[in-house]
Coordinates of C-alpha atoms (C1' of nucleotides) in Angstrom, one line a residue:
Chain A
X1 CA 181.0 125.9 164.4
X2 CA 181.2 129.2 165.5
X3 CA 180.5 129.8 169.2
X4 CA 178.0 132.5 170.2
X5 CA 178.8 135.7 170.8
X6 CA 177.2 137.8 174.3
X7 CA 178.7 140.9 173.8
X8 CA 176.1 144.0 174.4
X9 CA 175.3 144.8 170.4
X10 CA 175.3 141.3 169.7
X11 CA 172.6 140.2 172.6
X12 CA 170.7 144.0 171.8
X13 CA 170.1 142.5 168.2
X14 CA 168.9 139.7 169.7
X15 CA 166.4 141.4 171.4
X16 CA 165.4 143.2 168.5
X17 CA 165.2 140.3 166.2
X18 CA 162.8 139.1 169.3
X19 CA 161.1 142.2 169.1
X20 CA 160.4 142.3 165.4
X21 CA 158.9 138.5 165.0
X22 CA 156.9 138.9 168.1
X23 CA 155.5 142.2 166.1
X24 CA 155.2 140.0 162.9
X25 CA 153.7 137.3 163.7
X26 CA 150.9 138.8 165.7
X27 CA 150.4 141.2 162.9
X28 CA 150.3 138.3 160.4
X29 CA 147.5 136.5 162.3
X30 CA 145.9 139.6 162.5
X31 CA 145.9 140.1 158.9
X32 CA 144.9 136.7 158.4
X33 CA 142.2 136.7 160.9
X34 CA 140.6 139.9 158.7
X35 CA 140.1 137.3 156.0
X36 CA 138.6 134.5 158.4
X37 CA 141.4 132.3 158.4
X38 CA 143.3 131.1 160.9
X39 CA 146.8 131.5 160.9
X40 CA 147.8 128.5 159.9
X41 CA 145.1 128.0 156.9
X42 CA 146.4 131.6 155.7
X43 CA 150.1 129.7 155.5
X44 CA 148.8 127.1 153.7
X45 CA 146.5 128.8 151.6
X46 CA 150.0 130.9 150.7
X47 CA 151.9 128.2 149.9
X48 CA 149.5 126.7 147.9
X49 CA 148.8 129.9 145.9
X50 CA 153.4 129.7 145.0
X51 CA 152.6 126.2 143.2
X52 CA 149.8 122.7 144.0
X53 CA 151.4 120.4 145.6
X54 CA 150.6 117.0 147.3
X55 CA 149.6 117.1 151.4
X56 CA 152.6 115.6 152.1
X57 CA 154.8 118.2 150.7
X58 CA 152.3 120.5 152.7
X59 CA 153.3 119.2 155.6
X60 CA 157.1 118.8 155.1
X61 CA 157.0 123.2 154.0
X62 CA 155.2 123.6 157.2
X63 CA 157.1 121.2 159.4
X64 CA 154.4 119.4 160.7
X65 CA 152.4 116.1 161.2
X66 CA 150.5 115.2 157.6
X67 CA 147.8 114.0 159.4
X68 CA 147.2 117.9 160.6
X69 CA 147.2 118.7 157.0
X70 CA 143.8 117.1 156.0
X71 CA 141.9 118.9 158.3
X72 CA 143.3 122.4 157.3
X73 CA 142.8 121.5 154.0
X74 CA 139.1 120.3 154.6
X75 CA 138.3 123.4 156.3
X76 CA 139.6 125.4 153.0
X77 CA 138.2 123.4 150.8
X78 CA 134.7 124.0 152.6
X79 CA 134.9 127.5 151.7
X80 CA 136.4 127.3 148.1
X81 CA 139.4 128.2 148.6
X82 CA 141.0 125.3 148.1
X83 CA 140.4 121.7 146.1
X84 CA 142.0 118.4 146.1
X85 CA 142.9 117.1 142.4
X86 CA 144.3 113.7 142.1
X87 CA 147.9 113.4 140.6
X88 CA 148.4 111.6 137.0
X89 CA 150.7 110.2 137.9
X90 CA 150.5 108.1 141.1
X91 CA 146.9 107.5 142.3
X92 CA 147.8 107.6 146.2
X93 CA 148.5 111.6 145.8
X94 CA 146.3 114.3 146.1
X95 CA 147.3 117.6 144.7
X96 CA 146.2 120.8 147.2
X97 CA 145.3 123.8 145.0
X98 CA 143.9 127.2 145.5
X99 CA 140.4 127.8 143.4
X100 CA 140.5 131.5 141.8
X101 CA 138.8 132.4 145.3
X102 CA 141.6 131.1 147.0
X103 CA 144.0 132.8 144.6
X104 CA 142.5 136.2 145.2
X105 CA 142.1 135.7 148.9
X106 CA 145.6 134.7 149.1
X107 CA 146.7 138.2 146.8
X108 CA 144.5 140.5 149.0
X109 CA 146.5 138.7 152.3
X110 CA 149.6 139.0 150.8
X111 CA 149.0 143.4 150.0
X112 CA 147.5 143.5 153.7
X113 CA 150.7 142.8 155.1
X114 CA 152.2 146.0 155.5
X115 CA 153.8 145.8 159.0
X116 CA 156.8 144.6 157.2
X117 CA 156.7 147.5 154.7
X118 CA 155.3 150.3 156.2
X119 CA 158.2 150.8 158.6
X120 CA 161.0 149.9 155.7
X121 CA 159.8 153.3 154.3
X122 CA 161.4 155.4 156.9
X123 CA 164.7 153.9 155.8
X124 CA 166.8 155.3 152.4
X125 CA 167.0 153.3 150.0
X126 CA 170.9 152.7 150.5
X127 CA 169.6 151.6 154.3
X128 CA 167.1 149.4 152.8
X129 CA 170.0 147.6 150.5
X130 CA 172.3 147.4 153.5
X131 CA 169.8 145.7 155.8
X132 CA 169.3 143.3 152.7
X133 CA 172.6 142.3 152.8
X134 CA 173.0 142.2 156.6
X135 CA 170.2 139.8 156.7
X136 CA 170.9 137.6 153.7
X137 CA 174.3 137.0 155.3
X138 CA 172.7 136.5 158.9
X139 CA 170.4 133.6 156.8
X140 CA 173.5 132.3 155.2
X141 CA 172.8 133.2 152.4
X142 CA 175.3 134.8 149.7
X143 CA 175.6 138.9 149.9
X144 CA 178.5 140.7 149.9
X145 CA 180.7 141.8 153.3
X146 CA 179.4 145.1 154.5
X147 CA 183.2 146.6 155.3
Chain B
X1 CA 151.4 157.9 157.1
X2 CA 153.8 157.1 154.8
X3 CA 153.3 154.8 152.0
X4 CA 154.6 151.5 151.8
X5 CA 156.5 150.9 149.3
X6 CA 156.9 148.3 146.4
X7 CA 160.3 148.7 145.0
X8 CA 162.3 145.5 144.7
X9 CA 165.2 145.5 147.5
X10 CA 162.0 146.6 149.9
X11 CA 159.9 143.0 148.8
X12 CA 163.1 141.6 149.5
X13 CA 163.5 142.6 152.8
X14 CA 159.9 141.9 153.5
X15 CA 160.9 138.5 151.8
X16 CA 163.8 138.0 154.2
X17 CA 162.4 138.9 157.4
X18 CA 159.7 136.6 156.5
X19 CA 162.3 134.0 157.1
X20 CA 163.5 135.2 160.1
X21 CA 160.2 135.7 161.5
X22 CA 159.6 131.6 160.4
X23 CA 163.1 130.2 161.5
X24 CA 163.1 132.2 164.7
X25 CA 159.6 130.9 165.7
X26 CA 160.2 127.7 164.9
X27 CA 163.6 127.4 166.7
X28 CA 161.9 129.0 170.0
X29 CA 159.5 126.4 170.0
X30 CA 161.7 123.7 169.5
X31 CA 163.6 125.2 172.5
X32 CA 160.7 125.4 174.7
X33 CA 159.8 121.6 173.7
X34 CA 163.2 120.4 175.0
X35 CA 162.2 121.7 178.1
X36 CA 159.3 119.8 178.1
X37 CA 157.1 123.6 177.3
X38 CA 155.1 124.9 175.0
X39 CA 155.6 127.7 173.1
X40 CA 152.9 129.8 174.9
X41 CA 154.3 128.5 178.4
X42 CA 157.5 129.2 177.8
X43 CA 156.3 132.9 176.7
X44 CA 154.7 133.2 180.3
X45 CA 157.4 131.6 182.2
X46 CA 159.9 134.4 180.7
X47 CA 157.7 137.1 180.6
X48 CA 157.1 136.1 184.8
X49 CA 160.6 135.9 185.2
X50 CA 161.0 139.8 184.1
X51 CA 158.7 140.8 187.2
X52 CA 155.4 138.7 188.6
X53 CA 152.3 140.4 187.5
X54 CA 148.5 140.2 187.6
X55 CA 147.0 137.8 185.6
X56 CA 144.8 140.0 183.6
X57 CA 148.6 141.8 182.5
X58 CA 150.3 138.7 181.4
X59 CA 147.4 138.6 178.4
X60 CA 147.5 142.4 177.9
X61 CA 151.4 141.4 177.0
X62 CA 150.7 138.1 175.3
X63 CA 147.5 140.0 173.3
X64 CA 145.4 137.2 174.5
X65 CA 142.1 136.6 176.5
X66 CA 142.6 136.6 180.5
X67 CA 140.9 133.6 180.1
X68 CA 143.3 131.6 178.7
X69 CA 146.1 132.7 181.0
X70 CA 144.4 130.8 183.3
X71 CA 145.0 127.7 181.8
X72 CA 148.7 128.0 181.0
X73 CA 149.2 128.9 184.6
X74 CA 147.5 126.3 185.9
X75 CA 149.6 123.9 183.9
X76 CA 152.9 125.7 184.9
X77 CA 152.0 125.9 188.3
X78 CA 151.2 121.9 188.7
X79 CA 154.9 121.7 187.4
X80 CA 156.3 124.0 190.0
X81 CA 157.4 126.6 187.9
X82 CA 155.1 129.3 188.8
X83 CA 152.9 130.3 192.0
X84 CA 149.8 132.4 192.4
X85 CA 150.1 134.7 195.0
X86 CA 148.0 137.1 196.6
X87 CA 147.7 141.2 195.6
X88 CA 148.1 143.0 199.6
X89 CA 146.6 145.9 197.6
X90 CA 143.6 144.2 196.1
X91 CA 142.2 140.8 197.2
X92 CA 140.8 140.6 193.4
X93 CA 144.0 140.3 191.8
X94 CA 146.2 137.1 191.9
X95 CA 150.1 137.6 191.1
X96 CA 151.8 135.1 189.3
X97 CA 155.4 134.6 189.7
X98 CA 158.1 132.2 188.6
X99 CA 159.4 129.8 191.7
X100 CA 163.1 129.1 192.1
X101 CA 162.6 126.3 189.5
X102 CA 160.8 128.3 187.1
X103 CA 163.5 131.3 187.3
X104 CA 166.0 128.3 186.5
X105 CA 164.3 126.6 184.2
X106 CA 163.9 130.7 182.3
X107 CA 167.3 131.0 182.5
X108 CA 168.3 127.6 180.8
X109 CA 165.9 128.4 177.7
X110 CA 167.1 131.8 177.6
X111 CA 170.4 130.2 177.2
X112 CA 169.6 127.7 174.8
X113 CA 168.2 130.3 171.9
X114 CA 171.3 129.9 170.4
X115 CA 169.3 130.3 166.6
X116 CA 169.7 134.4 166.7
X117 CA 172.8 134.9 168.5
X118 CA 175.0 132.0 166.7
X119 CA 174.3 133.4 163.1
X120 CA 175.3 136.7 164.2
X121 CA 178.5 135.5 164.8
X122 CA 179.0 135.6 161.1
X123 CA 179.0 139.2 161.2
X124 CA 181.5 142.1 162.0
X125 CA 181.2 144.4 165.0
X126 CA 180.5 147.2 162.9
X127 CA 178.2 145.3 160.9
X128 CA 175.8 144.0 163.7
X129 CA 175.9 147.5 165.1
X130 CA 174.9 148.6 161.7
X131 CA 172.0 145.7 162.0
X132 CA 171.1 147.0 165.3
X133 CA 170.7 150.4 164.3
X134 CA 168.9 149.6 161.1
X135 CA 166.4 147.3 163.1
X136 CA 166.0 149.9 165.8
X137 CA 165.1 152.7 162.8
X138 CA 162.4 149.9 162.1
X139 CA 160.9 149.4 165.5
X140 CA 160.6 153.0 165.4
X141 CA 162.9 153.3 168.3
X142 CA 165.7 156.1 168.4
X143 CA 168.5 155.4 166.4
X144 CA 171.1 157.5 164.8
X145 CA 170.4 157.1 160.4
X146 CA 172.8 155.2 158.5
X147 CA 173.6 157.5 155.5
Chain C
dT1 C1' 128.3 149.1 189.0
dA2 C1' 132.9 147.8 187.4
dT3 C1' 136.8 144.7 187.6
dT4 C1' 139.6 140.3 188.4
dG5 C1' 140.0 135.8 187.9
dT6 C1' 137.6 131.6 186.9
dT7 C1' 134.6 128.2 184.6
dA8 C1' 132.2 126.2 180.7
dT9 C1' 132.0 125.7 175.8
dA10 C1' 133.3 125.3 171.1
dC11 C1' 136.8 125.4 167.6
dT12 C1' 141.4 124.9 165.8
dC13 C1' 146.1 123.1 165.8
dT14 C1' 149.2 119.6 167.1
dA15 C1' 151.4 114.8 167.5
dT16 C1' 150.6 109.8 167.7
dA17 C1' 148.9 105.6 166.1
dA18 C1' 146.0 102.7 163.3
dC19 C1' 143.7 102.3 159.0
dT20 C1' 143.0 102.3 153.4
dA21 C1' 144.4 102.4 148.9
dT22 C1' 147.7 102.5 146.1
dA23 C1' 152.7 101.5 144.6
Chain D
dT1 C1' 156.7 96.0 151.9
dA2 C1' 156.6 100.9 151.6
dT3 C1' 154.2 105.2 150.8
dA4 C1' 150.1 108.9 150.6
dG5 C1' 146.3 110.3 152.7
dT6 C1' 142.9 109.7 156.2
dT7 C1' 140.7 108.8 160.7
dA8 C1' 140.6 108.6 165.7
dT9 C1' 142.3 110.3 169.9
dA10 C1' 144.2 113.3 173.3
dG11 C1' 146.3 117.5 174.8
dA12 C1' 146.9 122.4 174.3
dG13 C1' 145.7 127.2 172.8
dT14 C1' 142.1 130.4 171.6
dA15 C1' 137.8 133.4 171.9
dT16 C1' 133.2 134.0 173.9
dA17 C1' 130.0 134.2 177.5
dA18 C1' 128.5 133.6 182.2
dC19 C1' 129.8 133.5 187.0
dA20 C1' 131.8 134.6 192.0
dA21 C1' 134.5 137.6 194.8
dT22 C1' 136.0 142.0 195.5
dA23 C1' 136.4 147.0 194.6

DNA sequence: TATTGTTATACTCTATAACTATA
DNA sequence: TATAGTTATAGAGTATAACAATA
């Protein structure tokens, strides 16, 4: 366990890392708000769109109650975007699944999104790598040390 | 307007700070909830604890209707956390402001958003001042470029 | 007239608990 | 018995519209 570090860069990135999801998330319910979803719809509409899967594994992605994902659901599935197919295999599931609508809605959110990617732009390309690795370490995940 | 761009290390780093911008949120949530808070409270209380302001500016900054401020006020204020008090310079206005127990109660959250600070840890000095630098290019703030 | 804060309303999200149909 | 999904309920956040007090 490392402990926390509170020098000045380290609590300045902090701030910035504050900064940037603040930024993000408003601009993603934004965005999602442009398509008449609700935030949270729009996250499970995207989800959805990566593979079907049963509710429960809706809720697990999203970290929430199961019980919230039936009504989400319903309200997609009221406006096509989304349809419940039952599972082969066990009769309790029910596998969530975008409709082509909810496919293309889901694309069109998706390229809408350009907070994230506008700004990138001002970096170089070499910046753009070096961030990738800074932040792929940050998430634990592998990426070599930036000496 | 620059264009977005598409190359691969760019959806990657959109990819990635997707992630952030997910665990971050989730973790300051979390936080707030051990403090008995929502998430929205919690934004108030430590957005009051910067410098009381009028009502009306606490949803400019929080890019919501005044309306609901008044709520979340209400609810902080029946916990002690925050008072209403009045504007000498325009009987209209009300200021809210953290109490003593609302500036400690700030500070103890503050403290406990350990989720950006402790992976950080994992990085150099001259890495996370890369980082900060590269996230301040971002933001569009001044920063010298990383060549 | 315009602005500040509030109230009233409706909708959504959220967790909890109880229910059903399967397994 | 245990699990998947639903329903019922209550609390909170949100936007909209209408209102009182003040500017």
């Amino acid at each position: 366990m490392t402990t926390p570090r509170t020098d000045p860069v380290t609590l300045e990135v902090v701030e910035l890392i504050g900064t940037v999801v603040a930024r993000y998330y408003a601009e993603y319910e934004q965005a999602a708000a442009k398509h008449s979803l609700t935030g949270a719809q729009a996250r499970v509409l995207g989800l959805l769109t990566l593979e079907p899967m049963p509710m429960r594994h809706v809720a697990q992605k999203l970290r929430c109650e199961p019980s919230n994902i039936t009504g989400i659901v319903d309200r997609l599935e009221t406006r096509g975007l989304v349809e419940r197919r039952p599972d082969p295999n066990d009769r309790r599931v029910k596998l969530a699944a975008p409709t082509k609508d909810g496919i293309d809605t889901a694309r069109r959110l998706r390229e809408s999104l350009d907070f994230a990617r506008e700004p990138l732009a001002e970096l170089s390309d070499a910046e753009r790598t070096m961030l990738r690795d800074l932040l792929k370490r940050m998430l634990g995940e592998e990426a070599p040390a930036v000496p």
